mmCIF file of C-alpha atoms and ligand atoms in Angstrom:
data_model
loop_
_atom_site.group_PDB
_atom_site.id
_atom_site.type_symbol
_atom_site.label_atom_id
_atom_site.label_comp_id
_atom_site.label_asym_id
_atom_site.label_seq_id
_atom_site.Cartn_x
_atom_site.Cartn_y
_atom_site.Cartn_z
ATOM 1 C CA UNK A 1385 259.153 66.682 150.674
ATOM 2 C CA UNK A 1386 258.312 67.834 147.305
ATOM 3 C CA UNK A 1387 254.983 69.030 146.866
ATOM 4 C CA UNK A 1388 254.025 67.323 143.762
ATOM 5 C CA UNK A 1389 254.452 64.102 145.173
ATOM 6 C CA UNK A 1390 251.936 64.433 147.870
ATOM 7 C CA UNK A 1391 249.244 61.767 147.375
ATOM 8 C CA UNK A 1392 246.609 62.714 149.817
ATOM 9 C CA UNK A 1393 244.486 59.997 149.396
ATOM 10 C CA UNK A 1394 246.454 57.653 150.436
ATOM 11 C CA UNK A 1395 247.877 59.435 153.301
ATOM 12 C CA UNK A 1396 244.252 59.796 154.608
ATOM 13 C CA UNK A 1397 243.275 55.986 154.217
ATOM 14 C CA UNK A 1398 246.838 55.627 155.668
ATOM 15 C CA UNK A 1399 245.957 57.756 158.729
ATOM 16 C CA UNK A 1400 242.393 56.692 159.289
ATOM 17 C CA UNK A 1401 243.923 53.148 159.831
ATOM 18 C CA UNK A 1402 246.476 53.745 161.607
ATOM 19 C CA UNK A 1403 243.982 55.927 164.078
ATOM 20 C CA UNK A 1404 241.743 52.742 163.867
ATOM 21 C CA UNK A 1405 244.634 50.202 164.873
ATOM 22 C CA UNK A 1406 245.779 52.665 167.785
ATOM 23 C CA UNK A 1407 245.196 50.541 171.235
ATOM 24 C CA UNK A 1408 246.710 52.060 173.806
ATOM 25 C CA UNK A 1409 247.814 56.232 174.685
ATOM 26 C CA UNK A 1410 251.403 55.164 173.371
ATOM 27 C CA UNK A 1411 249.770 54.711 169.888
ATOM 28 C CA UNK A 1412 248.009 57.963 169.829
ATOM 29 C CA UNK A 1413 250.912 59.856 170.841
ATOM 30 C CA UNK A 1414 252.894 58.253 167.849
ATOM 31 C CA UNK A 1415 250.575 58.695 165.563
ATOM 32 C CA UNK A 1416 250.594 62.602 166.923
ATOM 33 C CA UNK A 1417 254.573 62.725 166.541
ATOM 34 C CA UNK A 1418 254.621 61.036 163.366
ATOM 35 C CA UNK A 1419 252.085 63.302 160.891
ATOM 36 C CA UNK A 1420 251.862 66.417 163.693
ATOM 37 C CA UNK A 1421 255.147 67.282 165.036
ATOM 38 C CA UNK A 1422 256.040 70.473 164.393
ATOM 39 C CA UNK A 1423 259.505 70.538 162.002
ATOM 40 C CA UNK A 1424 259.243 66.725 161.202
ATOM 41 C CA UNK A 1425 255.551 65.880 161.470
ATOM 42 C CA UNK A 1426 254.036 64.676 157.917
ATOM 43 C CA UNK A 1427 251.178 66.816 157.796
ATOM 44 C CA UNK A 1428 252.766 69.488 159.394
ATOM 45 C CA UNK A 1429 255.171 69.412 156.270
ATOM 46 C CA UNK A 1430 252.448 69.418 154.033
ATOM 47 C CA UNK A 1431 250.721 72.078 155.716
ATOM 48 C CA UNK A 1432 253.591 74.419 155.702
ATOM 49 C CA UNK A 1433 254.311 73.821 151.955
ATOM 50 C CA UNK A 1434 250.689 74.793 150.735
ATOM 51 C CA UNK A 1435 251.790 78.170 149.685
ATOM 52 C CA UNK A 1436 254.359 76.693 147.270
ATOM 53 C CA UNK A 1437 251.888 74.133 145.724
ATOM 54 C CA UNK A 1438 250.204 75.890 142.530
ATOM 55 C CA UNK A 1439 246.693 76.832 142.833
ATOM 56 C CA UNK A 1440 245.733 73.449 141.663
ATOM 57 C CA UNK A 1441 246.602 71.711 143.919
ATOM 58 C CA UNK A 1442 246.271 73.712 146.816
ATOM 59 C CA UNK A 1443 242.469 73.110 145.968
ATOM 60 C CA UNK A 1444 242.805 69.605 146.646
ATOM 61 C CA UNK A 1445 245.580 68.913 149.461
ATOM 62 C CA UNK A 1446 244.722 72.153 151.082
ATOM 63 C CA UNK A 1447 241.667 71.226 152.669
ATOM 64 C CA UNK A 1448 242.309 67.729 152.662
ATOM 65 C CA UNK A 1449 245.631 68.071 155.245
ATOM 66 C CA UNK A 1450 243.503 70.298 157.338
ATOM 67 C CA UNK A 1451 240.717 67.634 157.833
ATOM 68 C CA UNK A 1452 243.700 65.391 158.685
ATOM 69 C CA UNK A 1453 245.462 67.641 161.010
ATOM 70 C CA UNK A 1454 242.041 68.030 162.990
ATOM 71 C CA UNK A 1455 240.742 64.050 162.853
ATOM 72 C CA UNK A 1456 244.111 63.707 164.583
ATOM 73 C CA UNK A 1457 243.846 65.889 167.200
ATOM 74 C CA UNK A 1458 240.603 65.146 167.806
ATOM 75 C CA UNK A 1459 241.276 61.349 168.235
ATOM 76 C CA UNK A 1460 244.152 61.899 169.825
ATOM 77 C CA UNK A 1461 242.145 64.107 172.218
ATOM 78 C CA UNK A 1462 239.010 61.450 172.152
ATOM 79 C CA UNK A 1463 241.631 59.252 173.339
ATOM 80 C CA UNK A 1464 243.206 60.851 176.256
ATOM 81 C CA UNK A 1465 239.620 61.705 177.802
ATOM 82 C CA UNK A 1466 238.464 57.878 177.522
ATOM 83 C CA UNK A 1467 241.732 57.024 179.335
ATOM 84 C CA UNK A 1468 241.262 59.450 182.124
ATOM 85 C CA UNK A 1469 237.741 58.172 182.737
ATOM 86 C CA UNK A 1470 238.803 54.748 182.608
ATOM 87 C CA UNK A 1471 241.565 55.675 185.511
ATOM 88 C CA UNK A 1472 238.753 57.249 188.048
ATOM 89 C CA UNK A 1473 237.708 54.024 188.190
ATOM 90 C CA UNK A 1474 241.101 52.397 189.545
ATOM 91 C CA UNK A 1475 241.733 54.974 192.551
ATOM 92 C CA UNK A 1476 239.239 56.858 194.840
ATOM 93 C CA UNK A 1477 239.551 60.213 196.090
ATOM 94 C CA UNK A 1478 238.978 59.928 199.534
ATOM 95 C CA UNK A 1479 239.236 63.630 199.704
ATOM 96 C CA UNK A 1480 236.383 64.323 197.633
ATOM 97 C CA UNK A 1481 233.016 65.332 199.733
ATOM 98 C CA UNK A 1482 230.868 62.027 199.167
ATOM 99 C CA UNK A 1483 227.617 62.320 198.134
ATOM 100 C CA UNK A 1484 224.639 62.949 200.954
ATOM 101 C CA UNK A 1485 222.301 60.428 201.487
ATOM 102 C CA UNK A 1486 218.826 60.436 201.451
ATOM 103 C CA UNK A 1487 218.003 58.850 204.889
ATOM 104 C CA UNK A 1488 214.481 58.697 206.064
ATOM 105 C CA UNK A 1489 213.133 60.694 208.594
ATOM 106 C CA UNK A 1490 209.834 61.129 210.783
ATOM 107 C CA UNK A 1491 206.646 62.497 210.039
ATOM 108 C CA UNK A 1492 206.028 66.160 211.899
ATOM 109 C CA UNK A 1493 202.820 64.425 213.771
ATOM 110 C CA UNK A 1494 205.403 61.615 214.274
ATOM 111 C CA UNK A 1495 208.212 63.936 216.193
ATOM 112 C CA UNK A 1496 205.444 66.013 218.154
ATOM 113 C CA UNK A 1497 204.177 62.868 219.251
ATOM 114 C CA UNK A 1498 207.142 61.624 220.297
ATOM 115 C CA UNK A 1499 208.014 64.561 222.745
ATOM 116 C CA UNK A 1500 204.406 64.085 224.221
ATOM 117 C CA UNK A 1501 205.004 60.974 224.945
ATOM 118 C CA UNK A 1502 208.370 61.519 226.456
ATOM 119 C CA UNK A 1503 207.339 64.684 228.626
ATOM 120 C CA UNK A 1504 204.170 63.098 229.372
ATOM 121 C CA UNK A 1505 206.151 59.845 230.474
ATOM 122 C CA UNK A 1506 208.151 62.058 232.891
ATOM 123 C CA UNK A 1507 205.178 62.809 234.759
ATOM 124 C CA UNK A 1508 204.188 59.191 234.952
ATOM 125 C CA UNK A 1509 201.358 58.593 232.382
ATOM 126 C CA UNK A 1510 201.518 55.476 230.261
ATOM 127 C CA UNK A 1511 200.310 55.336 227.120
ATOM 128 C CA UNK A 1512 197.443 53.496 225.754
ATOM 129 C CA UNK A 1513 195.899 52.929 222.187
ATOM 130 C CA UNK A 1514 192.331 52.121 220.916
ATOM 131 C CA UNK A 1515 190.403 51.157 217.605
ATOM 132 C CA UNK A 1516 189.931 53.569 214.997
ATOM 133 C CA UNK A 1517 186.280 51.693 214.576
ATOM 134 C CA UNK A 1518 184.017 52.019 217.809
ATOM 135 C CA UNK A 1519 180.505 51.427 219.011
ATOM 136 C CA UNK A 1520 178.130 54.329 219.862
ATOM 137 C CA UNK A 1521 177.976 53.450 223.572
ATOM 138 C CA UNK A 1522 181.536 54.152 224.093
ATOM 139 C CA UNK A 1523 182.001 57.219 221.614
ATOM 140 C CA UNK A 1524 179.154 58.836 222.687
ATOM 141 C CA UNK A 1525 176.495 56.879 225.498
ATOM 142 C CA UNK A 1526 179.491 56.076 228.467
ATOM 143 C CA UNK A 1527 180.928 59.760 227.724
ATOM 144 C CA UNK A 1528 177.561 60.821 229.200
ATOM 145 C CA UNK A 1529 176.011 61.939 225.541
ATOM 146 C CA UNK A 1530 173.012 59.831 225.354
ATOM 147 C CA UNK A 1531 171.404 58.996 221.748
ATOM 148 C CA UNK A 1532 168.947 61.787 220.472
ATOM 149 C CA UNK A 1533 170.936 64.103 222.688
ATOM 150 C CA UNK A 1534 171.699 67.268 221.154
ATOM 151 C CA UNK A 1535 175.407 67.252 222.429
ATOM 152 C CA UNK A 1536 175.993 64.524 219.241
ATOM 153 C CA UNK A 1537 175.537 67.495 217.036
ATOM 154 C CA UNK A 1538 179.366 68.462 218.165
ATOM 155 C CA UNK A 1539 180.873 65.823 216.246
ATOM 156 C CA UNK A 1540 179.954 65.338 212.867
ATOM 157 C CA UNK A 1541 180.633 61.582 212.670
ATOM 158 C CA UNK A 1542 180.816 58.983 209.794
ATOM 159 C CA UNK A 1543 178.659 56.006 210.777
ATOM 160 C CA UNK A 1544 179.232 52.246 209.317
ATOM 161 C CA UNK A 1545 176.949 50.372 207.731
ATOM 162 C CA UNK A 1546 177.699 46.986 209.505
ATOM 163 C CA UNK A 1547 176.053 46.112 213.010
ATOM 164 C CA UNK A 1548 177.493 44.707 216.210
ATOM 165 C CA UNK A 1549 176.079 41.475 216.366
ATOM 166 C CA UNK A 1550 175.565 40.972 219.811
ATOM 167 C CA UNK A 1551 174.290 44.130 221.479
ATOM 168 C CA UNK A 1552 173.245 45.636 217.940
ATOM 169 C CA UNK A 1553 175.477 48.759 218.809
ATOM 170 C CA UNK A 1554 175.561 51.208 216.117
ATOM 171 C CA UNK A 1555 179.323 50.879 214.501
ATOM 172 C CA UNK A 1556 181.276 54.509 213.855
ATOM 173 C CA UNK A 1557 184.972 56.056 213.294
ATOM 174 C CA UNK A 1558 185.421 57.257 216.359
ATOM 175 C CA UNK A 1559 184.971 60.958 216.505
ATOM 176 C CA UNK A 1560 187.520 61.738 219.431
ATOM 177 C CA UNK A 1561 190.189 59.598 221.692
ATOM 178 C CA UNK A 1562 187.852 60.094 224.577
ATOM 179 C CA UNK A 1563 185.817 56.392 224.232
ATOM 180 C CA UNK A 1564 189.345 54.823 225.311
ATOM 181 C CA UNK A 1565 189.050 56.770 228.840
ATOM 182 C CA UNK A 1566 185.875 54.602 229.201
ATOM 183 C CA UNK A 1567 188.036 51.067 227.589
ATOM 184 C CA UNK A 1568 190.827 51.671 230.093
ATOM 185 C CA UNK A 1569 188.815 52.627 233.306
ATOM 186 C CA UNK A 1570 187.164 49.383 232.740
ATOM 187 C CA UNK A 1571 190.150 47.570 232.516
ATOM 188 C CA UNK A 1572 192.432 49.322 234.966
ATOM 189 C CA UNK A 1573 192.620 49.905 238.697
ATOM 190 C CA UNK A 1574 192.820 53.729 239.987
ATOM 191 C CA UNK A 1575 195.066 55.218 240.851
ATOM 192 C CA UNK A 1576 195.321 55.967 236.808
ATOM 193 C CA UNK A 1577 197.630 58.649 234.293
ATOM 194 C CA UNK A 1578 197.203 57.725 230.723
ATOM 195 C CA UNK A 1579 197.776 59.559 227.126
ATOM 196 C CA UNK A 1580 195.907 57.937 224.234
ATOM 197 C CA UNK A 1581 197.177 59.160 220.973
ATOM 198 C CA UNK A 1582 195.022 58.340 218.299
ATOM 199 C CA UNK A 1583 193.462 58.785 214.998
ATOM 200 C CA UNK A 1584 189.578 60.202 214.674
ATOM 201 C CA UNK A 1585 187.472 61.188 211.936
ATOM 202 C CA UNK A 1586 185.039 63.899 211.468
ATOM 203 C CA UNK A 1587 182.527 64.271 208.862
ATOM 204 C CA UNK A 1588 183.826 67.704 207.848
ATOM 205 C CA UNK A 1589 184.690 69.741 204.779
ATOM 206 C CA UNK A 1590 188.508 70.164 204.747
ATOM 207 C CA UNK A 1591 190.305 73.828 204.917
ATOM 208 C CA UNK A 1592 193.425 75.395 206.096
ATOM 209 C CA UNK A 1593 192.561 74.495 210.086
ATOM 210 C CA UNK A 1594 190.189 71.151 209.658
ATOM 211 C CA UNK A 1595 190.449 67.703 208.082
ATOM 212 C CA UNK A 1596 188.346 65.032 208.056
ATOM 213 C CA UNK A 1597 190.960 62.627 209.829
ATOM 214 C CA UNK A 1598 193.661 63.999 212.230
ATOM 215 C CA UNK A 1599 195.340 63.019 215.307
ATOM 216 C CA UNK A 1600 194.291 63.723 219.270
ATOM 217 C CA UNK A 1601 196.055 63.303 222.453
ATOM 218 C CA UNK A 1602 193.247 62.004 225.304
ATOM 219 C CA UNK A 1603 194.685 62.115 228.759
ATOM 220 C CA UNK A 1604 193.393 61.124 232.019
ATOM 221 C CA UNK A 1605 194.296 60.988 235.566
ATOM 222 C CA UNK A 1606 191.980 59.341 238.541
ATOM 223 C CA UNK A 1607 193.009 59.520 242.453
ATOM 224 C CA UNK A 1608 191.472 60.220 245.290
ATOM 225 C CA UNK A 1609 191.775 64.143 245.839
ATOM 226 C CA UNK A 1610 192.734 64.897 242.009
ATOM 227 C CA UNK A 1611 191.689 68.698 241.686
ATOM 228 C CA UNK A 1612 192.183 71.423 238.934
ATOM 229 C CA UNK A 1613 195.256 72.622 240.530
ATOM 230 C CA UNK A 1614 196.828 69.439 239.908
ATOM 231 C CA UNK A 1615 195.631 69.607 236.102
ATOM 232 C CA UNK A 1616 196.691 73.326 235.706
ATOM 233 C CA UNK A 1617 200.111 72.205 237.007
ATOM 234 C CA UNK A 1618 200.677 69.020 234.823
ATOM 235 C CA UNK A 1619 199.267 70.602 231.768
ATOM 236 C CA UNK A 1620 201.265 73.782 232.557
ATOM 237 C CA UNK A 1621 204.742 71.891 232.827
ATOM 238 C CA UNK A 1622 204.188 70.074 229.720
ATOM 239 C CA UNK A 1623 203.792 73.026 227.581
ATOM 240 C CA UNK A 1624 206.834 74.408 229.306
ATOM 241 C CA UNK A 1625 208.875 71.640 228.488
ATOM 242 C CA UNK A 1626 207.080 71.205 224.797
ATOM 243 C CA UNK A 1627 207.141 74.819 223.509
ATOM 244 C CA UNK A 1628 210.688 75.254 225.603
ATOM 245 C CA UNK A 1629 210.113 78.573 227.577
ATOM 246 C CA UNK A 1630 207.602 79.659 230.018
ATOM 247 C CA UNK A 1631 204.337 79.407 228.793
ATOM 248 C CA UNK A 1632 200.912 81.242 230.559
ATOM 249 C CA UNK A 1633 198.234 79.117 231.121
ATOM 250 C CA UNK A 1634 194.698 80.374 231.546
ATOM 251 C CA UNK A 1635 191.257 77.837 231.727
ATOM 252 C CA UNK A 1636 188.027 79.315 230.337
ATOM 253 C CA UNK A 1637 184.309 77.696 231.889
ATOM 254 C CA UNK A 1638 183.075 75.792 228.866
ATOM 255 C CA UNK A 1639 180.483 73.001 228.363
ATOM 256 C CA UNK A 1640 181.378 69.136 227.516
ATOM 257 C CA UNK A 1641 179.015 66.366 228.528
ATOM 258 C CA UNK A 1642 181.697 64.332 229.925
ATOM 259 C CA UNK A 1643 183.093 66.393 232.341
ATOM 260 C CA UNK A 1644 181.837 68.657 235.113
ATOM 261 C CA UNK A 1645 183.042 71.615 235.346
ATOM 262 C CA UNK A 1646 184.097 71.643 231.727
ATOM 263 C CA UNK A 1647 186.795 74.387 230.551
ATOM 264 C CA UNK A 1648 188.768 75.170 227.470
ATOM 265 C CA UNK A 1649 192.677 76.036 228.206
ATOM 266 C CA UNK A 1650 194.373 78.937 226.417
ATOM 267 C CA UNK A 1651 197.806 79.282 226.681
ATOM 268 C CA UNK A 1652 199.733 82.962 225.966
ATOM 269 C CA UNK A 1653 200.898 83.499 222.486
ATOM 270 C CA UNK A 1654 203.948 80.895 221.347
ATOM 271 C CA UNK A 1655 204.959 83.749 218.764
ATOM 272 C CA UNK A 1656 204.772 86.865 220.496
ATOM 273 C CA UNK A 1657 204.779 85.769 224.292
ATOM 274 C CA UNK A 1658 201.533 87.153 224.670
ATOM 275 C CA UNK A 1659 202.003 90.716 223.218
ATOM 276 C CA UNK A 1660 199.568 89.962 220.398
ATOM 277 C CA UNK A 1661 200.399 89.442 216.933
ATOM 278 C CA UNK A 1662 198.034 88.308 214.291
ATOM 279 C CA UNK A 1663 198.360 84.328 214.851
ATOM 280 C CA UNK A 1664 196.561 85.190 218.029
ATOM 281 C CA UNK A 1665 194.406 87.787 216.456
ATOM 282 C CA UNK A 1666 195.928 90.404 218.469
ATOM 283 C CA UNK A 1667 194.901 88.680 222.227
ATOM 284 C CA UNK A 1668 197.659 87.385 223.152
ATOM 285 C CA UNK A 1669 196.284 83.815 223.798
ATOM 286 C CA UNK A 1670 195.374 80.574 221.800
ATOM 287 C CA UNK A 1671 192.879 78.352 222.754
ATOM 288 C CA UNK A 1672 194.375 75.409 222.873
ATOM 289 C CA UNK A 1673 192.373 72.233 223.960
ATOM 290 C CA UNK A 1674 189.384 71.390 226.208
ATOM 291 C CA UNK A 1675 189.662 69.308 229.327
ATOM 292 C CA UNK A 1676 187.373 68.912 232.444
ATOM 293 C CA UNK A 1677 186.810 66.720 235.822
ATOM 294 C CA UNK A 1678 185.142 63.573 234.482
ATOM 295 C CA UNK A 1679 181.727 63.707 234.917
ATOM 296 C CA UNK A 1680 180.492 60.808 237.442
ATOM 297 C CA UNK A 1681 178.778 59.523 234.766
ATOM 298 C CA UNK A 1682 181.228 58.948 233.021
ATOM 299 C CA UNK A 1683 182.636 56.863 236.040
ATOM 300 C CA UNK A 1684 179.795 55.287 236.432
ATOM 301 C CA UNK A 1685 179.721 53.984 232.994
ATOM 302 C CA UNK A 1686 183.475 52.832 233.404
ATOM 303 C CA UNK A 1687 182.601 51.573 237.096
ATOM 304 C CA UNK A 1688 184.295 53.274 239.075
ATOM 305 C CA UNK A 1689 182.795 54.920 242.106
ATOM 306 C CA UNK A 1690 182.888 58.685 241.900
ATOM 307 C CA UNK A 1691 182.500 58.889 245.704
ATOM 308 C CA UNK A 1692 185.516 57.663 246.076
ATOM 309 C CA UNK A 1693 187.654 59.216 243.262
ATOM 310 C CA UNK A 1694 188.272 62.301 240.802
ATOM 311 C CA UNK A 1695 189.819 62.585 238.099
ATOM 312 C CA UNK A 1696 190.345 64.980 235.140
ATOM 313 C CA UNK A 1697 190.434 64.179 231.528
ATOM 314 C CA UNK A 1698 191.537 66.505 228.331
ATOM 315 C CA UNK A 1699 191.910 66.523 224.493
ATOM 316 C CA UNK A 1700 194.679 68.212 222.465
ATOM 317 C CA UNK A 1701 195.034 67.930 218.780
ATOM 318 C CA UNK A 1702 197.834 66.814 218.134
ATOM 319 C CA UNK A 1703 198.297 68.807 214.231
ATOM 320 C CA UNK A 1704 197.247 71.603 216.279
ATOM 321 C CA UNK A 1705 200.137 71.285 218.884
ATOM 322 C CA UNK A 1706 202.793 70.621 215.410
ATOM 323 C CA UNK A 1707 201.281 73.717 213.834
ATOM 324 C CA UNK A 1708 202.248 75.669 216.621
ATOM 325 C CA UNK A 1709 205.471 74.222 217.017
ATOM 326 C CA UNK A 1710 206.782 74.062 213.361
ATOM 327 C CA UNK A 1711 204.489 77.697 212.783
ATOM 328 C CA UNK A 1712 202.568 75.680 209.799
ATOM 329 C CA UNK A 1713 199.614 77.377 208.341
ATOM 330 C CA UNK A 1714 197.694 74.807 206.768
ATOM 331 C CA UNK A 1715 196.707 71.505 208.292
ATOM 332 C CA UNK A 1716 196.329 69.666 204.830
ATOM 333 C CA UNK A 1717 199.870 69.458 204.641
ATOM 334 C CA UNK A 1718 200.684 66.432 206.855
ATOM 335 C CA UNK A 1719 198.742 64.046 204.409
ATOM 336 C CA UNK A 1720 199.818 66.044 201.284
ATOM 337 C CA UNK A 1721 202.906 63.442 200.830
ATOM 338 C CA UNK A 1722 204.627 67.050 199.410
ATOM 339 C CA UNK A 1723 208.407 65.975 200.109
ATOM 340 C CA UNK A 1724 209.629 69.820 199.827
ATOM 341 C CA UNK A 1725 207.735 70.234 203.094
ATOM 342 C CA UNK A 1726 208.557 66.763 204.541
ATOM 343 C CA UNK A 1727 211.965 67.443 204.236
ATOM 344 C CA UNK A 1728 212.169 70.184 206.469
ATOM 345 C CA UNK A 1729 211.717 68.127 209.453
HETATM 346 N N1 DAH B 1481 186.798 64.858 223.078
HETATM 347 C C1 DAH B 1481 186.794 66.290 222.914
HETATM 348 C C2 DAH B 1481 186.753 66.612 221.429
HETATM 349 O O1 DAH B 1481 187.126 65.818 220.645
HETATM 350 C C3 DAH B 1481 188.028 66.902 223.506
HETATM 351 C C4 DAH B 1481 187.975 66.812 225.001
HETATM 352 C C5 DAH B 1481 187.439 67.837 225.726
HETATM 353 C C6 DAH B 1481 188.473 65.691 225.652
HETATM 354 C C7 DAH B 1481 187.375 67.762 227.113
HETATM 355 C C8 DAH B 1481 188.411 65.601 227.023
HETATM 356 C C9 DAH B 1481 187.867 66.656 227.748
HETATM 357 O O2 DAH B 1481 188.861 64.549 227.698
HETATM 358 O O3 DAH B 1481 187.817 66.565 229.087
HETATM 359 O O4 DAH B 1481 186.337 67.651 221.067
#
């Protein structure tokens, strides 16, 4: 091609419409072979005859063909990416890892709950449930804790404003699952094993090992000839089969009004089988829960004749039982709703 008859203008309105026309990769690659191949290629030409132009015209077509040469490529480029995307779309990789799914899962209370309830179940104890909202006779009065009586001072309780119509009973978030010993005693026969999961409320500041609100296990068991061998041998099979190993069991004399004698139950170290460590402050043991035979008060408030029957009764927190388990240090962290802690579970 002779140099001086190079019109560059036109070639580049020529080439921008051509590159606007081009449909399909067939076009593109034409449009590539026609200006861009390397010994017949239009541009190419011109591009390889720059040195001969004069200075001139170099000025002009010089940088000219190289904007060319690159609008090409890069269309031509443009082109073949669009096309490759488009084709993902028509076939699947079934090779290719799919991506995970975010499936739901249960709460940590949830999960130590449920293996409660299943060991528990093993043993024969039912479960039963009972209202988050409660009179005073049955939180406190029927569990032997009469109003005025100092023993109220152990649980710091939020009262309601409304009244009980009929009997004018004081209304209250119940402060522990115990009132539902006194609900199911009334309505059930002995012999009786029950669990009562539930929520209860304490009117407490929160930090790392209280809350206002958390969770308790209430269990109970009436028959005639029920001792505290048969409650250290329940309650030491279901930490067995909770913590999975061989746990040490040892009950300390304590004092609650509903049951006589009253004890709290340590059991060794879950972290350092009882060698001491500093989650059990170097003793070896964590107190765990308190428990007790049921006071015949208590019976008698439920109606059942004490004569006849025993029974014992305990309460475990449940957070406390999941702290242990999943080794968490702070008991605000089952309401926090923090997912990088929910998802570990
Ligand atoms: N209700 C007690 C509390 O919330 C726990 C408890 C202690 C329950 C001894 C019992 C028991 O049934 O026998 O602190």
């Amino acid at each position: 091609m002779e140099p001086q008859k190079i019109d560059i203008k036109l070639l580049e309105t020529t080439i921008k419409k051509e590159l606007a026309d081009a449909r399909e990769t067939s076009d593109f690659e034409a449009i590539l072979k026609k200006y861009l191949e390397k010994e017949t290629g239009v541009l190419s030409k011109i591009l390889r005859g720059l040195k001969d132009l004069s200075e001139e015209e170099r000025k002009t077509i010089g940088p000219k063909a190289n904007e060319l040469n690159s609008l090409i490529r890069s269309e031509v480029f443009k082109a073949s990416q669009s096309k490759s995307e488009d084709n993902s779309s028509d076939w699947e990789d079934i090779t290719e890892p799919s991506q995970e799914l975010e499936v739901g899962h249960l709460h940590p209370i949830a999960l130590v709950l449920k293996d409660v309830s299943r060991i528990f179940g093993g043993m024969g104890f039912e479960i039963a449930l009972g209202s988050e909202i409660e009179n005073d006779w049955y939180n406190f009065d029927a569990l032997n804790i009469p109003k005025d009586h100092p023993a109220r001072d152990m649980w710091d309780t939020f009262w309601l404003k409304e009244f009980r119509t009929e009997a004018k009973d004081k209304l209250l978030l119940r402060t522990h699952t115990s009132p539902v010993q006194i609900h199911y005693m009334q309505n059930q026969k002995p012999p009786l094993r029950v669990i009562v999961p539930g929520r209860v409320f304490r009117h407490e500041m929160t930090d790392a090992s209280h809350e206002f609100d958390f969770f308790q296990i209430e269990g109970l068991m009436v028959d005639q000839n029920v001792s505290v061998a048969n409650f250290s041998a329940i309650l030491n099979e279901f930490f067995n089969q909770f913590f999975g190993k061989e746990v040490k069991m040892k009950l300390r004399p304590s004092f609650f009004p509903f049951t006589e004698p009253s004890f709290e139950v340590d059991i060794s170290c879950i972290n350092c089988d009882g060698q001491g460590c500093p989650a059990c402050k170097q003793t070896g043991w964590m107190e765990l829960m308190g428990a007790g035979m049921v006071h015949p008060n208590v019976f008698k408030s439920a109606g059942i004749d004490s004569k006849k029957y025993q029974g014992f009764a305990f309460g475990i927190g449940l957070d406390r039982l999941a702290m242990l388990k999943y080794k968490i240090n702070d008991i605000r962290l089952f309401k926090g709703c923090d997912l990088r802690f929910l998802k570990q579970f």
